Amino acid sequence: MPNTQIQIFDTTLRDGEQVPGCRLNTEEKIEIARELERLGVDVMEVGFPVSSPGDFESVKQISQIITESTVCGLTRAVQNDIEVAAEALEGAKRPRIHTGIGTSDSHVFNKLRTTREKVIERGVDAVKLAKKYVEDVEFYAEDAGRTDNEYLAKVIEAAIKAGATVVNIPDTTGYCLPSEYAEKIKYLKENVKGIDKAIISTHCHNDLGLATANSISGVQNGARQIECTINGIGERAGNASLEEVVMIMRKHHDLNFDTNINTKYLCEVSALVSAKMNMPVQANKAIVGSNAFAHSSGIHQDGVIKSRETYEIIDPEEVGALESSIVLTARSGRAALHYRAQKLGFELSREELDHYYKEFLNLADQQKVIQDQDLINMFTVAATG
Ligand code: KIV
Ligand code: ZN
């Protein structure tokens, strides 16, 4: 049986860009959009056109440039939002309007101050209006994560009947457990009439650090699109991280999922987004962090030197990272010192290794990391002194 294809919907330029301090101008957005296209994202959500003239212009220009990925603009279930988004997307080869409304009690009764029935009506009207402009309409049920499943099923069924081709089930507040989110998607698969006419999409936020796990639970239970961002940037604690969900599906062959992502560009795109948005990537970030392929304890270094797979499940080349590094610290063992000495061109006998290892440990206790130059000094001073 061939693997199931999972669509990657990148929202770095919309949900990611909502982060304070991450605002980009049109030129910067275009540069990132081109890289996202080269990376192979199926859909890129590039803005919320009604929100500002700048965002409108960015969506408009990106629509004229991007040809391989679907270009998507966000709207509320508001007539003017949809009309403005349709205008911004006019030049797109593959346009998508992403419209929707809040469905949890908190959204229906506190934010929108309306009724559940009226929310369904507004959602349906929004989908029908969007459908007049584009064939590809995605509907989101904001705060679906905290919406009871029975009502959510009614909303989603009505949206599909109105013409939605993709239905997005956001865990807007990052509240769901993976088992709960899995159950939600399964419930919709089993209880929504016409569900097979639409693609179910995950959109998970990371408030409890569960965005990636929830997205994977979603696709294991019938979702076929994951919404995510580069480096996991996004509102508050961020969104599901693109590099994480993609590499999970690539490494776990048992899941039988494929994506169109060219993983060798992951580190490059991560660095570009980090630089343009002024958002440093934490050193221990999975896949793209600077320590993702660095080994520092003696036991791990010994294992990796003998065979990379002992402590590495990803070949750094697969994601475009620099080769694995052996960081020399006071926790490193003789194997790491011997290995690094060889790389620097010094062949040490057993006795020399024992001797230098003691010297190395004394120095390492005083310094956080031992650099190549420290070793060169140690070996050459000893040889000439
Ligand atoms: O988190 C969310 O619910 C969203 C929607 C607007 C799709 O970003
Ligand atoms: Zn979101």
Coordinates of C-alpha atoms and ligand atoms in Angstrom, one line a residue:
M1 CA 0.0 0.0 0.0
P2 CA 1.4 3.4 -0.9
N3 CA 1.9 5.9 2.0
T4 CA -0.7 8.5 2.7
Q5 CA 0.2 12.0 1.6
I6 CA -0.1 14.7 4.3
Q7 CA -0.4 18.3 3.1
I8 CA 1.8 20.8 4.9
F9 CA 0.1 24.2 5.4
D10 CA 2.6 26.7 6.5
T11 CA 1.3 29.8 8.4
T12 CA 4.7 31.4 9.3
L13 CA 3.7 34.5 7.4
R14 CA 0.3 34.8 9.1
D15 CA 0.0 33.1 12.5
G16 CA 3.8 33.3 13.0
E17 CA 3.9 36.9 11.9
Q18 CA 1.3 37.9 14.5
V19 CA 4.0 37.6 17.2
P20 CA 5.0 41.0 18.6
G21 CA 8.3 42.1 17.0
C22 CA 8.0 39.6 14.1
R23 CA 6.3 42.0 11.7
L24 CA 7.7 41.8 8.2
N25 CA 7.6 44.1 5.2
T26 CA 6.4 42.9 1.8
E27 CA 9.9 42.4 0.5
E28 CA 10.8 40.2 3.5
K29 CA 7.6 38.3 3.2
I30 CA 8.3 37.6 -0.5
E31 CA 11.8 36.4 0.3
I32 CA 10.4 33.9 2.9
A33 CA 7.5 32.9 0.6
R34 CA 10.0 31.9 -2.2
E35 CA 12.0 29.8 0.3
L36 CA 8.8 28.1 1.5
E37 CA 7.9 27.2 -2.1
R38 CA 11.4 25.8 -2.6
L39 CA 10.9 23.8 0.7
G40 CA 7.8 22.3 -0.9
V41 CA 5.0 23.5 1.3
D42 CA 1.6 22.6 -0.2
V43 CA -0.1 25.7 1.1
M44 CA 1.3 28.9 2.5
E45 CA -1.0 31.2 4.5
V46 CA 0.6 34.6 3.8
G47 CA -1.5 37.1 5.6
F48 CA -4.8 38.5 6.8
P49 CA -5.5 40.9 4.0
V50 CA -8.2 43.1 5.7
S51 CA -5.9 43.7 8.7
S52 CA -3.7 46.4 7.1
P53 CA -2.8 47.8 3.7
G54 CA 0.7 46.3 4.1
D55 CA -0.8 42.8 4.6
F56 CA -3.1 43.3 1.7
E57 CA -0.1 44.3 -0.5
S58 CA 2.0 41.3 0.7
V59 CA -0.8 38.8 -0.1
K60 CA -1.3 40.5 -3.5
Q61 CA 2.3 40.4 -4.5
I62 CA 3.0 36.9 -3.2
S63 CA -0.1 35.7 -5.1
Q64 CA 1.5 36.9 -8.4
I65 CA 4.9 35.3 -7.7
I66 CA 4.2 31.8 -6.2
T67 CA 3.1 29.2 -8.6
E68 CA 3.7 25.8 -7.0
S69 CA 2.1 26.2 -3.6
T70 CA -1.4 27.2 -2.9
V71 CA -1.5 30.8 -1.6
C72 CA -4.0 31.4 1.2
G73 CA -5.4 34.5 2.9
L74 CA -7.2 34.5 6.3
T75 CA -10.6 36.2 7.0
R76 CA -13.2 36.3 9.7
A77 CA -16.7 35.3 8.8
V78 CA -17.3 38.9 7.8
Q79 CA -18.3 40.0 4.3
N80 CA -15.7 42.7 3.9
D81 CA -12.9 40.5 5.1
I82 CA -13.8 37.9 2.4
E83 CA -14.2 40.5 -0.4
V84 CA -10.8 42.0 0.5
A85 CA -9.1 38.6 0.7
A86 CA -10.6 37.7 -2.7
E87 CA -9.2 40.8 -4.2
A88 CA -5.7 40.3 -2.7
L89 CA -5.7 36.7 -4.0
E90 CA -6.9 37.6 -7.5
G91 CA -3.5 37.0 -9.2
A92 CA -2.9 33.6 -7.5
K93 CA -2.6 30.5 -9.6
R94 CA -3.9 28.4 -6.7
P95 CA -5.9 30.7 -4.3
R96 CA -7.5 29.6 -1.1
I97 CA -9.7 31.7 1.3
H98 CA -9.5 30.6 4.9
T99 CA -12.6 31.8 6.7
G100 CA -14.3 30.8 10.0
I101 CA -15.7 31.7 13.4
G102 CA -15.3 30.8 17.1
T103 CA -17.3 27.8 18.2
S104 CA -16.4 27.1 21.9
D105 CA -18.9 28.4 24.5
S106 CA -16.4 31.1 25.4
H107 CA -16.3 32.4 21.8
V108 CA -20.0 32.0 21.1
F109 CA -21.3 33.5 24.4
N110 CA -18.5 35.8 25.6
K111 CA -16.7 37.0 22.6
L112 CA -19.4 37.0 19.9
R113 CA -22.3 37.4 22.3
T114 CA -24.6 35.4 20.1
T115 CA -26.1 31.9 19.9
R116 CA -24.8 28.6 18.6
E117 CA -27.4 28.6 15.8
K118 CA -26.3 32.1 14.6
V119 CA -22.6 31.0 14.6
I120 CA -23.5 28.1 12.2
E121 CA -25.5 30.6 10.0
R122 CA -22.5 33.0 9.9
G123 CA -20.1 30.2 9.1
V124 CA -22.2 28.9 6.3
D125 CA -22.8 32.4 4.8
A126 CA -19.0 33.0 4.9
V127 CA -18.2 29.8 3.1
K128 CA -20.8 30.5 0.5
L129 CA -19.5 34.0 -0.1
A130 CA -15.9 32.8 -0.3
K131 CA -17.0 30.1 -2.7
K132 CA -18.2 32.8 -5.2
Y133 CA -14.6 33.9 -5.6
V134 CA -12.5 30.8 -5.2
E135 CA -13.0 27.0 -5.5
D136 CA -10.7 26.2 -2.6
V137 CA -12.3 27.4 0.7
E138 CA -11.1 26.3 4.1
F139 CA -13.3 26.7 7.1
Y140 CA -11.9 27.1 10.7
A141 CA -13.9 26.5 13.9
E142 CA -11.8 28.7 16.2
D143 CA -11.2 27.1 19.6
A144 CA -12.4 23.8 18.4
G145 CA -10.1 22.3 21.0
R146 CA -12.5 23.4 23.7
T147 CA -15.8 23.0 21.7
D148 CA -18.0 20.1 22.6
N149 CA -17.7 17.4 19.9
E150 CA -21.5 17.1 19.2
Y151 CA -21.9 20.9 18.4
L152 CA -18.5 21.0 16.6
A153 CA -19.8 18.1 14.3
K154 CA -22.9 20.2 13.4
V155 CA -20.8 23.2 12.5
I156 CA -18.4 21.2 10.4
E157 CA -21.2 19.4 8.6
A158 CA -22.8 22.7 7.7
A159 CA -19.5 24.2 6.5
I160 CA -18.9 21.2 4.2
K161 CA -22.5 21.4 2.9
A162 CA -21.9 25.0 2.1
G163 CA -18.8 24.1 0.0
A164 CA -15.8 24.0 2.3
T165 CA -13.1 21.8 0.8
V166 CA -10.9 21.8 3.9
V167 CA -12.1 22.0 7.5
N168 CA -9.7 23.2 10.1
I169 CA -10.0 22.0 13.8
P170 CA -7.8 24.5 15.7
D171 CA -6.7 23.8 19.2
T172 CA -6.5 27.6 19.5
T173 CA -5.4 27.7 23.2
G174 CA -3.1 24.7 23.1
Y175 CA -5.3 23.0 25.7
C176 CA -6.0 19.5 24.4
L177 CA -4.1 16.4 25.3
P178 CA -3.0 14.2 22.4
S179 CA -5.6 11.6 23.3
E180 CA -8.4 14.2 23.5
Y181 CA -7.4 15.8 20.1
A182 CA -7.2 12.3 18.6
E183 CA -10.7 11.6 19.9
K184 CA -12.1 14.8 18.5
I185 CA -10.8 14.1 14.9
K186 CA -12.1 10.5 15.2
Y187 CA -15.5 11.7 16.3
L188 CA -15.7 14.1 13.4
K189 CA -14.7 11.3 10.9
E190 CA -17.4 9.1 12.3
N191 CA -20.2 11.6 12.9
V192 CA -20.1 14.3 10.2
K193 CA -22.1 13.5 7.1
G194 CA -20.1 14.4 4.0
I195 CA -16.8 14.4 5.9
D196 CA -15.1 12.5 3.1
K197 CA -15.7 15.4 0.7
A198 CA -13.3 17.6 2.7
I199 CA -9.8 17.4 4.1
I200 CA -9.5 17.7 7.9
S201 CA -6.8 20.0 9.0
T202 CA -5.0 20.3 12.3
H203 CA -4.0 23.7 13.7
C204 CA -2.4 23.2 17.2
H205 CA -0.9 25.8 19.5
N206 CA 1.8 25.0 21.9
D207 CA 0.7 26.5 25.2
L208 CA 1.3 23.2 27.0
G209 CA 4.1 22.1 24.7
L210 CA 1.8 19.6 22.9
A211 CA 1.3 21.2 19.5
T212 CA 3.5 18.7 17.7
A213 CA 2.1 15.7 19.5
N214 CA -1.4 16.8 18.9
S215 CA -0.8 17.4 15.2
I216 CA 0.6 13.9 14.8
S217 CA -2.4 12.5 16.8
G218 CA -4.6 14.3 14.4
V219 CA -3.2 12.7 11.3
Q220 CA -3.1 9.3 12.9
N221 CA -6.9 9.7 13.3
G222 CA -7.8 10.9 9.9
A223 CA -6.6 14.5 9.4
R224 CA -4.7 15.0 6.1
Q225 CA -3.3 18.5 6.5
I226 CA -1.1 19.9 9.3
E227 CA -0.9 23.7 9.9
C228 CA 2.4 24.7 11.3
T229 CA 5.2 27.3 11.3
I230 CA 8.9 27.4 10.8
N231 CA 10.7 27.2 14.2
G232 CA 7.2 26.8 15.7
I233 CA 6.8 30.6 16.0
G234 CA 3.3 31.9 16.6
E235 CA 0.9 33.5 19.1
R236 CA 2.1 33.0 22.7
A237 CA 4.0 29.7 22.9
G238 CA 3.7 29.3 19.2
N239 CA 2.3 26.8 16.7
A240 CA 3.2 23.2 15.8
S241 CA 6.7 23.4 14.4
L242 CA 7.0 22.4 10.7
E243 CA 10.4 20.8 11.0
E244 CA 9.2 18.6 13.9
V245 CA 6.0 17.3 12.3
V246 CA 7.7 16.7 9.0
M247 CA 10.7 14.8 10.5
I248 CA 8.4 12.7 12.7
M249 CA 6.6 11.5 9.6
R250 CA 9.8 11.0 7.7
K251 CA 11.6 9.0 10.5
H252 CA 8.6 7.0 11.6
H253 CA 8.0 4.7 8.6
D254 CA 5.5 2.9 10.7
L255 CA 3.1 5.8 10.4
N256 CA 3.0 5.4 6.6
F257 CA 2.9 9.1 5.9
D258 CA 4.7 11.2 3.2
T259 CA 5.0 14.9 2.7
N260 CA 6.3 17.0 -0.2
I261 CA 8.9 18.7 2.0
N262 CA 12.5 18.9 0.7
T263 CA 14.0 18.4 4.2
K264 CA 17.5 19.4 3.2
Y265 CA 16.4 23.0 3.2
L266 CA 14.9 22.9 6.7
C267 CA 17.9 24.5 8.5
E268 CA 18.4 27.1 5.9
V269 CA 14.7 28.3 6.1
S270 CA 14.8 28.1 9.9
A271 CA 17.8 30.5 9.9
L272 CA 16.2 32.8 7.4
V273 CA 13.0 33.1 9.4
S274 CA 14.9 33.5 12.7
A275 CA 17.0 36.3 11.2
K276 CA 14.2 38.2 9.4
M277 CA 11.8 37.9 12.4
N278 CA 14.5 38.6 15.0
M279 CA 13.5 35.5 16.9
P280 CA 16.5 33.4 18.0
V281 CA 16.1 29.6 17.8
Q282 CA 16.7 28.0 21.2
A283 CA 19.9 25.9 21.1
N284 CA 18.2 22.7 22.1
K285 CA 15.3 23.1 19.6
A286 CA 14.6 19.8 17.9
I287 CA 15.9 19.4 14.3
V288 CA 17.1 23.0 13.8
G289 CA 18.7 24.1 17.2
S290 CA 22.5 24.6 17.2
N291 CA 22.8 21.7 19.7
A292 CA 20.5 19.3 17.8
F293 CA 23.5 17.4 16.5
A294 CA 26.1 18.2 19.2
H295 CA 27.3 15.5 21.6
S296 CA 29.0 16.5 24.8
S297 CA 29.0 13.6 27.4
G298 CA 31.8 11.0 27.3
I299 CA 29.5 8.1 27.0
H300 CA 27.5 9.6 24.1
Q301 CA 30.7 10.8 22.3
D302 CA 32.2 7.3 22.5
G303 CA 29.0 5.9 21.0
V304 CA 28.7 8.4 18.2
I305 CA 32.4 8.1 17.2
K306 CA 32.0 4.3 16.9
S307 CA 28.6 4.6 15.1
R308 CA 26.6 7.7 14.5
E309 CA 23.2 5.9 14.9
T310 CA 24.0 5.1 18.5
Y311 CA 22.8 8.5 19.6
E312 CA 21.5 10.1 16.4
I313 CA 18.2 9.2 14.7
I314 CA 18.7 11.9 12.0
D315 CA 21.6 12.3 9.6
P316 CA 22.4 16.1 9.9
E317 CA 22.6 16.1 6.0
E318 CA 19.0 15.2 5.8
V319 CA 17.9 18.5 7.3
G320 CA 20.8 20.6 5.9
A321 CA 22.6 20.9 9.3
L322 CA 26.3 21.0 9.7
E323 CA 27.8 17.6 10.5
S324 CA 27.4 16.2 14.1
S325 CA 29.8 17.8 16.5
I326 CA 31.7 16.4 19.4
V327 CA 31.9 19.2 22.0
L328 CA 34.8 18.8 24.3
T329 CA 34.0 19.6 28.0
A330 CA 34.9 18.2 31.4
R331 CA 32.3 15.4 30.7
S332 CA 34.2 14.2 27.6
G333 CA 36.2 11.0 27.6
R334 CA 39.4 9.8 26.1
A335 CA 37.7 8.6 22.9
A336 CA 36.5 12.1 22.2
L337 CA 40.0 13.6 22.8
H338 CA 41.6 11.0 20.7
Y339 CA 39.1 11.6 17.9
R340 CA 39.5 15.4 17.9
A341 CA 43.3 15.1 18.1
Q342 CA 43.2 12.9 15.0
K343 CA 41.0 15.4 13.2
L344 CA 43.6 18.1 14.0
G345 CA 46.4 15.9 12.7
F346 CA 47.9 14.6 15.9
E347 CA 48.4 10.8 16.3
L348 CA 48.6 10.1 20.0
S349 CA 50.0 6.9 21.5
R350 CA 48.2 5.2 24.4
E351 CA 50.6 6.8 26.9
E352 CA 50.4 10.2 25.3
L353 CA 46.6 10.0 25.3
D354 CA 46.6 9.2 29.1
H355 CA 49.0 12.1 29.7
Y356 CA 47.1 14.7 27.7
Y357 CA 43.7 13.5 29.0
K358 CA 44.8 14.5 32.6
E359 CA 45.9 17.9 31.3
F360 CA 42.7 18.2 29.2
L361 CA 40.5 17.6 32.3
N362 CA 42.3 20.2 34.3
L363 CA 41.8 22.8 31.6
A364 CA 38.2 21.7 31.0
D365 CA 37.4 22.2 34.7
Q366 CA 38.4 25.8 34.3
Q367 CA 36.7 26.4 30.9
K368 CA 33.1 25.6 29.7
V369 CA 34.3 24.2 26.4
I370 CA 37.7 23.2 25.0
Q371 CA 38.3 24.7 21.6
D372 CA 40.6 23.3 18.9
Q373 CA 43.1 26.0 19.5
D374 CA 43.3 25.0 23.2
L375 CA 44.3 21.4 22.1
I376 CA 46.7 22.7 19.5
N377 CA 48.4 24.8 22.1
M378 CA 48.5 21.8 24.5
F379 CA 50.0 19.4 22.0
T380 CA 52.5 21.8 20.4
V381 CA 53.7 23.5 23.7
A382 CA 54.3 20.0 25.0
A383 CA 56.2 19.0 21.9
T384 CA 58.4 22.1 21.7
G385 CA 58.7 22.8 25.5
Ligands
KIV1 O1 -5.5 29.5 16.3 C1 -6.5 29.7 15.6 O2 -7.6 29.3 15.9 C2 -6.3 30.4 14.3 C3 -7.4 30.5 13.4 C4 -7.7 31.9 13.0 C5 -7.2 29.5 12.3 O3 -5.2 30.8 14.1
ZN2 ZN -3.6 29.9 15.3

